[in-house]
mmCIF file of C-alpha atoms in Angstrom:
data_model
loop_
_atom_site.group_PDB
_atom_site.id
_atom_site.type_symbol
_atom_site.label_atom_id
_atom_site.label_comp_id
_atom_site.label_asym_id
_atom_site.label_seq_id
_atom_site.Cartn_x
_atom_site.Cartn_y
_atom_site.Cartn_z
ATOM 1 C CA UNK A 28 94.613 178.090 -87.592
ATOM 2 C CA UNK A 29 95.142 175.941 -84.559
ATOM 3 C CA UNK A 30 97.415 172.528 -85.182
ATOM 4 C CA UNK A 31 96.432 169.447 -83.666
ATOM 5 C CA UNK A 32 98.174 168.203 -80.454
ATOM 6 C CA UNK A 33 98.943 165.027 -82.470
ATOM 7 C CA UNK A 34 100.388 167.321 -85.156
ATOM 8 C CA UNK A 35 102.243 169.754 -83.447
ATOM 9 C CA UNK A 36 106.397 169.041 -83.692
ATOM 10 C CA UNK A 37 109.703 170.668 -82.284
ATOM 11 C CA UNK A 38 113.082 170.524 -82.984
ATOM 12 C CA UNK A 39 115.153 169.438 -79.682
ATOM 13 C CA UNK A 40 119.095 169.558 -80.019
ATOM 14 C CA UNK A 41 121.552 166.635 -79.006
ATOM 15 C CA UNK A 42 124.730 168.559 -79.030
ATOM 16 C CA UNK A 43 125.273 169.625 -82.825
ATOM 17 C CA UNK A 44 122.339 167.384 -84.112
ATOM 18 C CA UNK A 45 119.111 168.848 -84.269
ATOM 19 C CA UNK A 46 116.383 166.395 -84.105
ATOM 20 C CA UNK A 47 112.356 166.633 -85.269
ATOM 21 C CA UNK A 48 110.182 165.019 -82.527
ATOM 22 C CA UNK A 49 106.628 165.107 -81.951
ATOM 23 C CA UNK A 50 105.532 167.588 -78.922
ATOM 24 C CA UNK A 51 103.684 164.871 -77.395
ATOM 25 C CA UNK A 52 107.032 163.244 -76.183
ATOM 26 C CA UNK A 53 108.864 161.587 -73.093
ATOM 27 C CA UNK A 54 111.059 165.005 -73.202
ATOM 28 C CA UNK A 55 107.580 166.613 -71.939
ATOM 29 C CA UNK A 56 106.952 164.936 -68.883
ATOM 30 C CA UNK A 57 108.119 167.240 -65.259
ATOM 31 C CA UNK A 58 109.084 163.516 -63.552
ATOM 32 C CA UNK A 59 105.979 164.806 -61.258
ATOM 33 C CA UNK A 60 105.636 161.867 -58.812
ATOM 34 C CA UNK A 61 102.332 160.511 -58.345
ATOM 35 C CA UNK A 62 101.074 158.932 -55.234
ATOM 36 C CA UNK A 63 99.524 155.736 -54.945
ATOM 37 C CA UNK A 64 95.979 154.736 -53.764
ATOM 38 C CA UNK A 65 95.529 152.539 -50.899
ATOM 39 C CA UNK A 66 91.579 151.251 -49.151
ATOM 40 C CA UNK A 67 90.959 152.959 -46.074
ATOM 41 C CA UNK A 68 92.396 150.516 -43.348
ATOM 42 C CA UNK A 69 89.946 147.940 -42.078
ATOM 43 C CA UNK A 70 91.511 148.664 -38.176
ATOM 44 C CA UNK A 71 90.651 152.193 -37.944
ATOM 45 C CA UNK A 72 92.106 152.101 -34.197
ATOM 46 C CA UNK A 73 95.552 152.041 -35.604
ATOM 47 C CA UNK A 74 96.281 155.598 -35.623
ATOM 48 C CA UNK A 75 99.467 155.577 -37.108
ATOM 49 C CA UNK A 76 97.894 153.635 -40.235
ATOM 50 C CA UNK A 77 95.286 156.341 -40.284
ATOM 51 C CA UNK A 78 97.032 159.202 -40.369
ATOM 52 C CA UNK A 79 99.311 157.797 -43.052
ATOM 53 C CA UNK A 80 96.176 157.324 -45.146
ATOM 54 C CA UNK A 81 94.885 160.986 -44.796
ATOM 55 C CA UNK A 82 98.262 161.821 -45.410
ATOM 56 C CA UNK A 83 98.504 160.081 -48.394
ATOM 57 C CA UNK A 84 94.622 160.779 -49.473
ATOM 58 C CA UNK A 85 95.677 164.394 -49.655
ATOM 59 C CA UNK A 86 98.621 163.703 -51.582
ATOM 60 C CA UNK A 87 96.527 162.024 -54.190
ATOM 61 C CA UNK A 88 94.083 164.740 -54.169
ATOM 62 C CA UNK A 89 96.779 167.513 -54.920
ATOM 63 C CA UNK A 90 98.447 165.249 -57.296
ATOM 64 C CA UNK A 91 95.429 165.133 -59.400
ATOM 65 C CA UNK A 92 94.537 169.047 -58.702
ATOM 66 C CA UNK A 93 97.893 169.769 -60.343
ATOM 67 C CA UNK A 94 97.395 167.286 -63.392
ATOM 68 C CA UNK A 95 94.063 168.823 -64.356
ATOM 69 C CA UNK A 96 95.687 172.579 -63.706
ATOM 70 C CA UNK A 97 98.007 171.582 -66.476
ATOM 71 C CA UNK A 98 97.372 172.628 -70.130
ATOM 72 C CA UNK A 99 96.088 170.483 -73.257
ATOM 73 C CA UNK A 100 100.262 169.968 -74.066
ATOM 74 C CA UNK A 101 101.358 169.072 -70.770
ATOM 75 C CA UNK A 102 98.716 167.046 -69.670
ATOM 76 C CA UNK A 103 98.749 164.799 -72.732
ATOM 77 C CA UNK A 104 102.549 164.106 -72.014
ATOM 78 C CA UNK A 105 101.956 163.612 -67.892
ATOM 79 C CA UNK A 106 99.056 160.683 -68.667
ATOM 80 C CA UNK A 107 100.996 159.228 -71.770
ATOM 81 C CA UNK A 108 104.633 159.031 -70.980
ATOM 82 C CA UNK A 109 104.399 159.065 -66.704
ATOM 83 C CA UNK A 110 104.896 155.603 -65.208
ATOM 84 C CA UNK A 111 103.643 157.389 -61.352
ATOM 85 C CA UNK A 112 100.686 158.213 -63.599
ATOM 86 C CA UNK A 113 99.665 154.938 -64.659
ATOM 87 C CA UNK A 114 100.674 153.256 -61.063
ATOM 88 C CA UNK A 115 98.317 155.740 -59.480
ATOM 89 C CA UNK A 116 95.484 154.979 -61.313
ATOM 90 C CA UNK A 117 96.103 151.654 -61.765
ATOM 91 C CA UNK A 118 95.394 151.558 -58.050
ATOM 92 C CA UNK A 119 92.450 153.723 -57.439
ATOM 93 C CA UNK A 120 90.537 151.734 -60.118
ATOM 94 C CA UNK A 121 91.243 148.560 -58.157
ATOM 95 C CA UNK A 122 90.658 149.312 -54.679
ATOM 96 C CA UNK A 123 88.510 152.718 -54.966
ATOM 97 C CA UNK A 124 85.472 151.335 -52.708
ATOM 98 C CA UNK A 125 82.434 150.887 -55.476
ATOM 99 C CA UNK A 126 78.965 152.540 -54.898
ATOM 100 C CA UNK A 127 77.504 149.281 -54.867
ATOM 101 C CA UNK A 128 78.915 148.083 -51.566
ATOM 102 C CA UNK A 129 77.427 149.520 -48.473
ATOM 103 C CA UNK A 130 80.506 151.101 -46.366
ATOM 104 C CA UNK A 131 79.214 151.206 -42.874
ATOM 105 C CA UNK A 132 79.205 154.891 -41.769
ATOM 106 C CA UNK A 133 81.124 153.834 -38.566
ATOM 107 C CA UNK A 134 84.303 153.466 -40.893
ATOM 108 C CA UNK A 135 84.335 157.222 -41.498
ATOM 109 C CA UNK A 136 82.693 158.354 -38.100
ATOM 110 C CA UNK A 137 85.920 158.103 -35.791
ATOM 111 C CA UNK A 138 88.601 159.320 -38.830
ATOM 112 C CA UNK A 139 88.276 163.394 -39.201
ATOM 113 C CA UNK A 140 87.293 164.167 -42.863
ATOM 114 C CA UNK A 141 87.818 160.825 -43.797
ATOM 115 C CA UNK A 142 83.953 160.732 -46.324
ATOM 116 C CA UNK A 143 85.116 164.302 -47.448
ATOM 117 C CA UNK A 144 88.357 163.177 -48.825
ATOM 118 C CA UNK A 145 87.287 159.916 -50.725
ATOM 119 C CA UNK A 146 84.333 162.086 -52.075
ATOM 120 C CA UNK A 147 87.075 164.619 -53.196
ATOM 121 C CA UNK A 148 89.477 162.011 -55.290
ATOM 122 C CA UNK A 149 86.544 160.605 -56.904
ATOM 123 C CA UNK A 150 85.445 163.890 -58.058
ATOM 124 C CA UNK A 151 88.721 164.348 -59.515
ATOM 125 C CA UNK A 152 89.423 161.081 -60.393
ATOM 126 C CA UNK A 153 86.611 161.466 -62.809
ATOM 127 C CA UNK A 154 87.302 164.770 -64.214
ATOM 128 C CA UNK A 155 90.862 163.272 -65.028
ATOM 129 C CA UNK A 156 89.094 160.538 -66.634
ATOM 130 C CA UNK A 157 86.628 162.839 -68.462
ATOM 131 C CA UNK A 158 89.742 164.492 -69.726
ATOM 132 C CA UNK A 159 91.167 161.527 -71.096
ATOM 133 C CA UNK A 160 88.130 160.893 -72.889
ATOM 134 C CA UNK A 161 87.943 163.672 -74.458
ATOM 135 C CA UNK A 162 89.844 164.625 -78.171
ATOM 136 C CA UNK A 163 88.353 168.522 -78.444
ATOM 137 C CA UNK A 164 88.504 170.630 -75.218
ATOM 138 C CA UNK A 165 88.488 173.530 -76.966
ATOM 139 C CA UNK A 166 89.250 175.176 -80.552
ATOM 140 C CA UNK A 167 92.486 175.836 -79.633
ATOM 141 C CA UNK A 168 93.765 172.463 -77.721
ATOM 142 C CA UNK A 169 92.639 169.002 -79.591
ATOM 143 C CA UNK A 170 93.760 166.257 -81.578
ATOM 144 C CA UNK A 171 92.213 164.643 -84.784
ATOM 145 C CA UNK A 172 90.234 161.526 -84.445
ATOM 146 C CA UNK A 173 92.556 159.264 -85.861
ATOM 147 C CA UNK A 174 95.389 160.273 -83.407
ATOM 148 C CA UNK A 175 93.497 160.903 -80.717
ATOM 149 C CA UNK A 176 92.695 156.921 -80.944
ATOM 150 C CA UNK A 177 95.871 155.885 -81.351
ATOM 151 C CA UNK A 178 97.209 158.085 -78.070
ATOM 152 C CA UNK A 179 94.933 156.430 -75.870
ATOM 153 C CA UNK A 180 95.570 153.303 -77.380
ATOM 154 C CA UNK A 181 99.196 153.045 -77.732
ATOM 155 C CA UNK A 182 99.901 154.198 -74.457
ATOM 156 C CA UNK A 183 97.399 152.209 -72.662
ATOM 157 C CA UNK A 184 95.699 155.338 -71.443
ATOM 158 C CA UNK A 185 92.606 152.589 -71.532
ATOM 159 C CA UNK A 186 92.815 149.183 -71.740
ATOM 160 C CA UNK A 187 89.075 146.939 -71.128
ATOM 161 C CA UNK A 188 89.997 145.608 -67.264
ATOM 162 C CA UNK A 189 90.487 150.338 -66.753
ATOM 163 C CA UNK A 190 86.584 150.691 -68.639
ATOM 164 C CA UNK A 191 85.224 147.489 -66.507
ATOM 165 C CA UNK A 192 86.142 149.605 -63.607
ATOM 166 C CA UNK A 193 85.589 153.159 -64.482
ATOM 167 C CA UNK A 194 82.270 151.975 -65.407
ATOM 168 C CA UNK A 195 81.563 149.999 -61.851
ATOM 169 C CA UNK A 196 83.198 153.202 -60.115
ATOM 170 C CA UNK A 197 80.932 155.889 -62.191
ATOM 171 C CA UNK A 198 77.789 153.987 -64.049
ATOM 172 C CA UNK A 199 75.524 154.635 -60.770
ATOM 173 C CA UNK A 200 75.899 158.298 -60.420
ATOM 174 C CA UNK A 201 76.950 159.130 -63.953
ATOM 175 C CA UNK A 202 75.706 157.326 -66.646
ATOM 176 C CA UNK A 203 74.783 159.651 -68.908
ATOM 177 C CA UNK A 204 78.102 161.335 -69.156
ATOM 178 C CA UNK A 205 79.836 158.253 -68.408
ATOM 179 C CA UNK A 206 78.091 156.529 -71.972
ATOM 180 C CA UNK A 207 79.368 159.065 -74.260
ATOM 181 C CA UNK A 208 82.820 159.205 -72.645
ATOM 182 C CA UNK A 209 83.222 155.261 -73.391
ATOM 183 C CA UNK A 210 80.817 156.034 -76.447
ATOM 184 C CA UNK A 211 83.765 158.496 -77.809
ATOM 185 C CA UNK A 212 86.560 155.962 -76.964
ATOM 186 C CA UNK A 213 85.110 153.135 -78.959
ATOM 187 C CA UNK A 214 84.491 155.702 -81.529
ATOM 188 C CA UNK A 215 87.908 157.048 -81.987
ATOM 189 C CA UNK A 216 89.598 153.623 -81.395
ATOM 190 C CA UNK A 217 87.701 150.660 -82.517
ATOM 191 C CA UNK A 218 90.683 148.671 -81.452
ATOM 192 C CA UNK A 219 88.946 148.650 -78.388
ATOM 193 C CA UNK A 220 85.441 146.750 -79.666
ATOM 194 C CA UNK A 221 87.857 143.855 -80.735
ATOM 195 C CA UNK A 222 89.338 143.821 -77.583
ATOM 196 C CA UNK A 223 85.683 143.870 -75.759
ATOM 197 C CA UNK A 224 84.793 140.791 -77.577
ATOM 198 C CA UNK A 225 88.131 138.678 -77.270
ATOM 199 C CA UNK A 226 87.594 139.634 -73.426
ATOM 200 C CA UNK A 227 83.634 138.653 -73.215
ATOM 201 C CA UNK A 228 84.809 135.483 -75.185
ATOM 202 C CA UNK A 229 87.653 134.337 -72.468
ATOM 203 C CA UNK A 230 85.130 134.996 -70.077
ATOM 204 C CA UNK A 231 82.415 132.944 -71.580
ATOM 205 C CA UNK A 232 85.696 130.322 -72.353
ATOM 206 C CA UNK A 233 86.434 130.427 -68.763
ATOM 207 C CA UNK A 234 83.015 130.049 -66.946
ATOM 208 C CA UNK A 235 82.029 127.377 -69.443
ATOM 209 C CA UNK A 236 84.842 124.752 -68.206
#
């Protein structure tokens, strides 16, 4: 019978001391360095800048093809216990360009594949995030409810300011699928409904001064 991820331990030496540690660990991580996101430059004559972009658009795009190649295990260690990880989508979430903003098509016309490769990290970027969502891929690879919430949690895989965004990046094009992904975070971690409300009521703090 299959063991859930947040169940699963192994014994790692420290010279004669043998020590009982959770799989999902530090000791897990490959120190795989992930490449941050940065807006398409706004003067697309500078061809230097531009190729350094595409350059580092592909990066991003292999970095996340690798992450999502990885298994339930190593995955759960790469998004919990990698810094790159967090600094990467830290920055995608802030300055990925939202579908509700008109980009003029003359930003993409003059860069070779420029549309194609945005297009392309967003798809990813989502399936990562659908990942992350998720506590049962399969029969094999999952983790139980309660530790599934405190994963995501306790390692600020989501926080409310990551949701706000995933939901102004995805909501147009993917709202179905996009409501029971944050449906099944607030479910496993209702940590995060507090923290919804304390946020709403700064807000309505702040704009009422």
């Amino acid at each position: 019978m299959a063991v859930p991820l947040d169940q699963q331990y192994k014994i790692e030496k420290k010279g004669i001391i043998e020590e009982r540690i959770s799989v999902l660990h530090l000791s897990g991580i490959d120190q795989h360095y992930f490449v941050t996101y940065i807006p398409l430059p706004t003067h697309i004559e500078d061809d230097g800048a531009i190729e350094q972009w595409i350059e580092r658009m592909t990066f991003i795009c292999d970095d996340l093809t690798w992450l999502l190649q990885q298994n339930h295990t190593k995955f759960w260690c790469e998004v919990a216990f990698n810094r790159d990880f967090h600094s990467m989508l830290d920055s995608y979430l802030r300055y990925a360009p939202r579908p509700q903003r008109t980009i003029s098509i003359n930003n993409y016309s003059s860069i070779l594949n420029n549309k194609e490769l945005e297009e392309n990290i967003s798809r990813l970027m989502f399936m990562c995030i659908l990942r992350l969502s998720t506590h049962k891929e399969s029969s094999e690879n999952f983790f139980t409810p309660e530790g599934f919430g405190h994963v995501i949690y306790d390692n600020y895989i989501f926080d409310i300011p990551r949701l706000f965004d995933i939901c102004s990046l995805y909501a147009i094009h993917n709202k179905v699928l996009l409501s029971k992904m944050i449906g099944n975070i607030f479910k496993q971690q209702q940590a995060y409904s507090r923290d919804l409300k304390d946020a709403i009521k700064s807000i309505k703090d702040v704009s009422d001064k």
